[in-house]
Tab-separated table of C-alpha atoms in Angstrom:
chain	number	residue	atom	x	y	z
A	1	MET	CA	21.608	261.011	158.630
A	2	PHE	CA	22.932	257.537	159.475
A	3	GLN	CA	24.966	256.473	162.468
A	4	LYS	CA	27.980	254.762	160.912
A	5	GLN	CA	28.389	251.105	161.880
A	6	LEU	CA	31.121	249.119	160.146
A	7	ILE	CA	29.872	245.702	161.217
A	8	MET	CA	26.419	246.448	159.850
A	9	ARG	CA	27.976	247.318	156.523
A	10	ARG	CA	29.617	243.895	156.394
A	11	VAL	CA	26.224	242.258	156.702
A	12	VAL	CA	24.839	244.496	153.963
A	13	TYR	CA	27.814	243.665	151.727
A	14	SER	CA	27.190	239.941	152.241
A	15	LEU	CA	23.553	240.389	151.197
A	16	ILE	CA	24.251	242.231	147.928
A	17	PRO	CA	24.895	239.037	145.884
A	18	ILE	CA	21.674	237.540	147.256
A	19	PHE	CA	19.744	240.665	146.267
A	20	THR	CA	21.260	240.426	142.790
A	21	PHE	CA	20.243	236.784	142.488
A	22	SER	CA	16.679	237.592	143.556
A	23	PHE	CA	16.526	240.190	140.789
A	24	LEU	CA	17.697	237.542	138.320
A	25	LEU	CA	14.895	235.223	139.436
A	26	TYR	CA	12.002	237.669	139.768
A	27	GLY	CA	12.880	240.855	137.898
A	28	TRP	CA	11.142	244.091	138.813
A	29	ARG	CA	9.144	242.523	141.668
A	30	SER	CA	12.344	242.127	143.656
A	31	LEU	CA	13.296	245.772	143.216
A	32	ALA	CA	9.781	247.015	143.991
A	33	ILE	CA	9.569	245.090	147.259
A	34	CYS	CA	13.043	246.172	148.349
A	35	ALA	CA	12.377	249.829	147.533
A	36	THR	CA	9.092	249.771	149.454
A	37	VAL	CA	10.599	248.072	152.485
A	38	PHE	CA	13.616	250.376	152.714
A	39	LEU	CA	11.475	253.488	152.281
A	40	PHE	CA	8.985	252.619	155.016
A	41	GLY	CA	11.544	250.997	157.314
A	42	ILE	CA	13.932	253.949	157.356
A	43	ALA	CA	11.044	256.419	157.656
A	44	THR	CA	9.667	254.540	160.669
A	45	GLU	CA	12.943	254.564	162.572
A	46	TYR	CA	13.521	258.206	161.641
A	47	ALA	CA	10.117	259.099	163.103
A	48	PHE	CA	11.122	257.487	166.404
A	49	VAL	CA	14.699	258.778	166.736
A	50	LYS	CA	14.342	262.303	165.328
A	51	PRO	CA	12.414	263.736	168.335
A	52	ARG	CA	15.234	262.511	170.605
A	53	GLY	CA	17.912	264.125	168.488
A	54	LYS	CA	19.482	260.828	167.439
A	55	LYS	CA	20.547	259.499	164.057
A	56	VAL	CA	19.087	256.541	162.233
A	57	SER	CA	21.403	253.572	162.771
A	58	GLU	CA	22.826	251.681	159.820
A	59	ALA	CA	21.384	248.594	161.504
A	60	ILE	CA	18.058	249.574	159.943
A	61	LEU	CA	19.575	248.736	156.557
A	62	VAL	CA	20.187	245.179	157.741
A	63	THR	CA	16.684	244.906	159.182
A	64	CYS	CA	15.117	246.113	155.938
A	65	ALA	CA	17.332	243.876	153.817
A	66	LEU	CA	16.583	240.724	155.802
A	67	TYR	CA	12.874	241.473	155.947
A	68	ALA	CA	12.670	242.191	152.209
A	69	LEU	CA	14.514	238.982	151.329
A	70	SER	CA	12.078	237.003	153.491
A	71	MET	CA	9.097	238.200	151.443
A	72	PRO	CA	7.397	236.158	148.691
A	73	PRO	CA	8.112	237.724	145.277
A	74	ALA	CA	4.473	238.540	144.467
A	75	VAL	CA	3.434	239.835	147.885
A	76	PRO	CA	1.327	243.017	147.651
A	77	LEU	CA	3.519	246.021	148.343
A	78	TRP	CA	1.148	247.332	151.010
A	79	ILE	CA	1.599	244.112	152.992
A	80	SER	CA	5.380	244.405	152.836
A	81	ALA	CA	5.092	248.027	154.000
A	82	ILE	CA	2.869	247.147	156.975
A	83	GLY	CA	5.228	244.390	158.063
A	84	ILE	CA	8.377	246.498	158.123
A	85	VAL	CA	6.589	249.334	159.948
A	86	PHE	CA	5.435	246.866	162.600
A	87	GLY	CA	8.844	245.190	162.840
A	88	VAL	CA	10.791	248.435	163.229
A	89	GLY	CA	8.210	250.287	165.303
A	90	PHE	CA	6.891	247.588	167.626
A	91	GLY	CA	9.713	245.074	167.382
A	92	LYS	CA	12.553	247.531	167.945
A	93	CYS	CA	11.833	251.204	168.592
A	94	ILE	CA	9.133	250.658	171.200
A	95	PHE	CA	11.727	248.885	173.374
A	96	GLY	CA	13.973	251.937	173.327
A	97	GLY	CA	15.518	251.660	169.899
A	98	PHE	CA	18.820	250.328	168.709
A	99	GLY	CA	20.435	247.689	170.905
A	100	ARG	CA	17.519	247.373	173.342
A	101	ASN	CA	15.086	245.234	171.379
A	102	ILE	CA	14.206	241.787	172.691
A	103	PHE	CA	13.009	240.304	169.410
A	104	ASN	CA	14.571	240.325	165.967
A	105	PRO	CA	12.641	243.139	164.216
A	106	ALA	CA	12.850	241.604	160.746
A	107	ILE	CA	11.370	238.326	161.978
A	108	ALA	CA	8.770	240.146	164.093
A	109	GLY	CA	7.548	242.051	161.051
A	110	ARG	CA	7.561	238.988	158.839
A	111	LEU	CA	5.622	236.867	161.317
A	112	PHE	CA	3.102	239.665	161.907
A	113	VAL	CA	2.057	239.887	158.251
A	114	TYR	CA	2.201	236.092	157.922
A	115	VAL	CA	-0.396	235.710	160.679
A	116	ALA	CA	-2.412	238.844	159.842
A	117	PHE	CA	-2.554	238.304	156.065
A	118	PRO	CA	-2.091	234.547	155.522
A	119	GLN	CA	-3.650	234.408	152.053
A	120	GLY	CA	-1.710	237.408	150.832
A	121	MET	CA	1.525	235.756	151.943
A	122	GLN	CA	0.888	232.127	151.025
A	123	ARG	CA	-0.538	232.895	147.574
A	124	SER	CA	2.315	235.173	146.531
A	125	PHE	CA	4.915	232.781	145.160
A	126	LEU	CA	6.094	232.916	141.558
A	127	SER	CA	7.823	230.437	139.301
A	128	PRO	CA	11.379	231.831	139.035
A	129	TRP	CA	13.447	232.384	135.941
A	130	LYS	CA	15.702	229.466	134.997
A	131	PRO	CA	18.587	229.200	132.512
A	132	GLY	CA	17.218	228.752	129.007
A	133	MET	CA	14.012	230.674	129.680
A	134	PRO	CA	13.276	234.137	128.241
A	135	TRP	CA	14.373	236.960	130.506
A	136	VAL	CA	11.833	238.054	133.116
A	137	SER	CA	9.814	240.948	131.720
A	138	TRP	CA	9.824	244.149	133.709
A	139	LEU	CA	6.120	244.486	132.866
A	140	ARG	CA	5.210	240.939	133.855
A	141	VAL	CA	2.087	240.655	136.018
A	142	PRO	CA	2.245	237.703	138.454
A	143	VAL	CA	-1.098	236.178	137.423
A	144	ASP	CA	0.201	232.656	138.107
A	145	SER	CA	1.182	233.395	141.691
A	146	ALA	CA	-1.912	231.792	143.196
A	147	THR	CA	-1.056	228.345	141.837
A	148	ALA	CA	2.705	228.349	142.380
A	149	ALA	CA	4.005	225.937	145.026
A	150	THR	CA	7.237	226.080	146.998
A	151	PRO	CA	9.463	223.017	147.554
A	152	LEU	CA	8.052	222.653	151.075
A	153	MET	CA	4.529	222.490	149.671
A	154	ASN	CA	5.653	219.939	147.094
A	155	MET	CA	7.305	217.762	149.743
A	156	ARG	CA	4.144	217.801	151.827
A	157	GLU	CA	2.343	216.412	148.779
A	158	SER	CA	5.044	213.715	148.394
A	159	GLU	CA	6.398	215.175	145.160
A	160	ALA	CA	10.045	214.529	144.297
A	161	LEU	CA	12.412	217.513	144.258
A	162	GLU	CA	15.442	218.151	142.086
A	163	ILE	CA	18.526	218.488	144.282
A	164	PHE	CA	20.271	220.467	141.540
A	165	ASP	CA	17.551	223.127	141.535
A	166	LEU	CA	17.620	223.317	145.337
A	167	VAL	CA	21.395	223.782	145.443
A	168	THR	CA	21.636	226.269	142.587
A	169	GLY	CA	18.643	228.255	143.840
A	170	PHE	CA	16.448	228.077	140.740
A	171	ARG	CA	13.282	227.157	142.631
A	172	MET	CA	10.298	228.906	144.158
A	173	GLY	CA	10.459	230.540	147.553
A	174	SER	CA	10.982	233.877	149.246
A	175	LEU	CA	13.257	236.391	147.547
A	176	GLY	CA	16.432	235.422	149.393
A	177	GLU	CA	15.962	231.923	150.746
A	178	SER	CA	16.777	229.947	147.590
A	179	ALA	CA	20.309	231.297	146.998
A	180	ILE	CA	21.886	228.419	148.946
A	181	ILE	CA	25.418	228.774	147.574
A	182	LEU	CA	25.472	232.529	148.158
A	183	ILE	CA	24.058	232.086	151.670
A	184	VAL	CA	26.782	229.586	152.559
A	185	LEU	CA	29.502	231.865	151.168
A	186	ALA	CA	28.042	234.805	153.083
A	187	GLY	CA	28.053	232.693	156.231
A	188	PHE	CA	31.752	231.932	155.885
A	189	TYR	CA	32.472	235.615	155.263
A	190	LEU	CA	30.514	236.753	158.324
A	191	ILE	CA	32.101	234.107	160.545
A	192	PHE	CA	35.598	234.830	159.235
A	193	THR	CA	35.169	238.555	159.941
A	194	ARG	CA	33.664	237.718	163.368
A	195	THR	CA	30.448	239.427	162.415
A	196	ALA	CA	28.355	236.286	163.042
A	197	ASN	CA	28.709	233.693	165.796
A	198	TRP	CA	29.568	230.282	164.356
A	199	LYS	CA	28.274	228.422	167.420
A	200	ILE	CA	24.743	229.679	166.861
A	201	THR	CA	24.803	228.974	163.130
A	202	LEU	CA	26.203	225.470	163.546
A	203	SER	CA	23.909	224.483	166.415
A	204	THR	CA	20.828	225.794	164.604
A	205	ILE	CA	21.552	223.823	161.438
A	206	SER	CA	22.654	220.715	163.356
A	207	SER	CA	19.608	220.541	165.633
A	208	PHE	CA	17.230	221.128	162.740
A	209	SER	CA	18.888	218.370	160.730
A	210	ALA	CA	18.948	216.002	163.717
A	211	VAL	CA	15.205	216.339	164.338
A	212	ILE	CA	14.395	215.840	160.648
A	213	VAL	CA	16.647	212.750	160.448
A	214	ILE	CA	15.120	211.211	163.593
A	215	LEU	CA	11.589	211.738	162.293
A	216	TRP	CA	12.599	210.412	158.881
A	217	PHE	CA	14.001	207.186	160.362
A	218	ALA	CA	10.894	206.912	162.532
A	219	SER	CA	8.728	207.253	159.390
A	220	VAL	CA	6.857	210.235	160.825
A	221	SER	CA	4.955	212.061	158.104
A	222	PRO	CA	4.186	215.786	158.268
A	223	VAL	CA	0.680	217.063	158.922
A	224	GLY	CA	-1.192	216.928	155.639
A	225	GLY	CA	1.418	214.668	154.056
A	226	SER	CA	1.782	210.940	153.490
A	227	THR	CA	5.557	210.445	153.470
A	228	PRO	CA	8.340	211.702	155.792
A	229	PHE	CA	10.373	214.719	154.752
A	230	PRO	CA	13.753	213.596	153.325
A	231	PRO	CA	16.631	215.157	155.338
A	232	VAL	CA	18.714	216.648	152.507
A	233	GLU	CA	15.763	218.197	150.715
A	234	SER	CA	14.446	219.538	154.028
A	235	LEU	CA	17.697	221.356	154.768
A	236	LEU	CA	17.902	222.859	151.284
A	237	SER	CA	14.218	223.872	151.202
A	238	GLY	CA	12.596	226.702	153.086
A	239	SER	CA	14.608	229.387	154.840
A	240	ILE	CA	16.427	227.480	157.594
A	241	LEU	CA	19.900	228.203	156.165
A	242	PHE	CA	19.092	231.873	155.552
A	243	VAL	CA	17.822	232.248	159.115
A	244	ALA	CA	20.728	230.329	160.660
A	245	VAL	CA	23.285	232.589	158.959
A	246	PHE	CA	21.664	236.022	159.133
A	247	MET	CA	18.920	236.117	161.780
A	248	ALA	CA	19.752	233.660	164.532
A	249	THR	CA	23.174	235.289	164.921
A	250	ASP	CA	21.890	238.771	165.782
A	251	PRO	CA	23.978	239.530	168.920
A	252	VAL	CA	21.423	241.892	170.442
A	253	THR	CA	18.658	239.274	170.592
A	254	SER	CA	20.879	236.202	171.138
A	255	PRO	CA	22.769	235.004	174.251
A	256	LYS	CA	26.284	236.235	174.994
A	257	LYS	CA	27.743	233.198	176.782
A	258	PRO	CA	29.122	230.251	174.746
A	259	GLY	CA	27.112	227.546	176.493
A	260	ALA	CA	23.929	229.549	176.144
A	261	GLN	CA	24.656	230.144	172.459
A	262	TRP	CA	24.799	226.399	171.796
A	263	VAL	CA	21.469	225.811	173.553
A	264	TYR	CA	19.958	228.842	171.825
A	265	GLY	CA	20.806	227.478	168.392
A	266	ILE	CA	19.569	224.009	169.330
A	267	LEU	CA	16.285	225.537	170.489
A	268	ILE	CA	15.784	227.492	167.267
A	269	GLY	CA	16.607	224.570	164.984
A	270	GLY	CA	14.570	222.061	166.958
A	271	VAL	CA	11.479	224.257	167.207
A	272	SER	CA	11.701	225.123	163.501
A	273	ALA	CA	11.787	221.448	162.519
A	274	ILE	CA	8.971	220.441	164.872
A	275	ILE	CA	6.656	223.207	163.651
A	276	ARG	CA	7.456	222.369	160.029
A	277	ILE	CA	6.449	218.729	160.577
A	278	PHE	CA	3.665	218.854	163.158
A	279	SER	CA	1.754	222.011	162.228
A	280	LEU	CA	-0.160	223.287	159.231
A	281	PHE	CA	2.378	226.079	158.801
A	282	PRO	CA	4.661	225.236	155.866
A	283	GLU	CA	7.653	226.742	157.681
A	284	GLY	CA	8.547	227.223	161.341
A	285	VAL	CA	11.758	229.262	161.419
A	286	SER	CA	10.051	232.545	162.314
A	287	PHE	CA	8.477	230.938	165.358
A	288	GLY	CA	11.798	229.294	166.204
A	289	ILE	CA	13.646	232.619	166.180
A	290	LEU	CA	11.097	234.436	168.345
A	291	ILE	CA	10.970	231.585	170.856
A	292	GLY	CA	14.763	231.611	170.976
A	293	ASN	CA	14.761	235.393	171.475
A	294	THR	CA	12.332	234.964	174.364
A	295	PHE	CA	14.696	232.652	176.243
A	296	ALA	CA	17.995	234.343	175.280
A	297	SER	CA	18.457	236.326	178.496
A	298	LEU	CA	17.315	233.401	180.626
A	299	LEU	CA	19.846	231.119	178.939
A	300	ASP	CA	22.613	233.570	179.823
A	301	GLU	CA	21.479	233.338	183.444
A	302	TRP	CA	21.593	229.544	183.333
A	303	PHE	CA	25.165	229.474	182.049
A	304	PRO	CA	27.357	231.413	184.502
A	305	ALA	CA	30.809	232.098	183.104
A	306	ALA	CA	34.147	232.482	184.828
A	307	ARG	CA	34.939	236.009	185.959
A	308	VAL	CA	37.457	236.585	183.165
A	309	LYS	CA	35.103	235.262	180.514
A	310	ALA	CA	32.203	237.213	181.963
A	311	ASN	CA	34.228	240.417	181.782
A	312	LYS	CA	35.035	239.661	178.162
A	313	ALA	CA	31.340	239.065	177.447
A	314	VAL	CA	30.429	242.398	179.003
A	315	SER	CA	33.193	244.089	177.042
A	316	ARG	CA	31.942	242.544	173.810
A	317	THR	CA	28.412	243.709	174.544
A	318	GLU	CA	29.577	247.257	175.195
A	319	LYS	CA	31.631	247.237	172.008
A	320	ALA	CA	28.669	245.827	170.092
A	321	GLU	CA	26.427	248.620	171.298
A	322	LYS	CA	28.996	251.184	170.234
A	323	ALA	CA	29.770	249.546	166.907
A	324	GLY	CA	26.137	248.836	166.131
A	325	ILE	CA	25.777	245.073	165.963
A	326	SER	CA	21.996	244.882	165.671
A	327	ALA	CA	19.519	243.808	163.099
């Protein structure tokens, strides 16, 4: 049924510890969202590729995994289903399927439901399990989800955050964004195995941090807030690290030339920071990724490479299409 893709499996392997941690924090909600997303995501791609006699690519597993981990833990299951259907169908398959999509399908689906169902997304955060608390009940109903606030919401209200909770991941947020240590370890694994591009990851994180630091020194407060966002807490809050490691590095929707990759990462990180500070949206990484995707091909045109390097870039692209490097 699936087109085998070794590189895609590496990404899935790197996400397994993060899935496990999300289950520790949110119990059955994590499993329910993941099961729903994988069911509808795989079914959507199958509906598109079956009439053409093709197999479902293992890249769909990565798309579903990343999308599921970007969901709030108490999001209604029907919203998560609509988002993955839109992301796979309109963000990927409508462009011709695997390897031909312009936008990252996981981000496209996530942003679609975020804009279409803002209350359902923003009011779906739960207080996570922490060491010393009773184990999360499998029958627990998330009645407190409407009043739960993420670290980004707390910072906007000038509330102090515990660095320890941010680092260890025992704080509110989307299913996968809080596992900072596991995300960093996964990043090293993906870079070491040449599955992810380190230039994009580094430039995304660096540009985001640079903008936040500049605004912090300039005493610029976020919209709706009274004090500037502190740099360390800003980097550890939200999903910037998760996006920089797993989503910005998608080779199909990112530039192929080294110079363009640096600018691409700078664009994503900078836009994400600016939207986080100067808009009413609590997070801007989804917009940053899609804007970066929009300019990816143009950036490759702006950075001509030497003939030898260009040939290598073309060779890498061809190998990627054969091996299945796509989210």
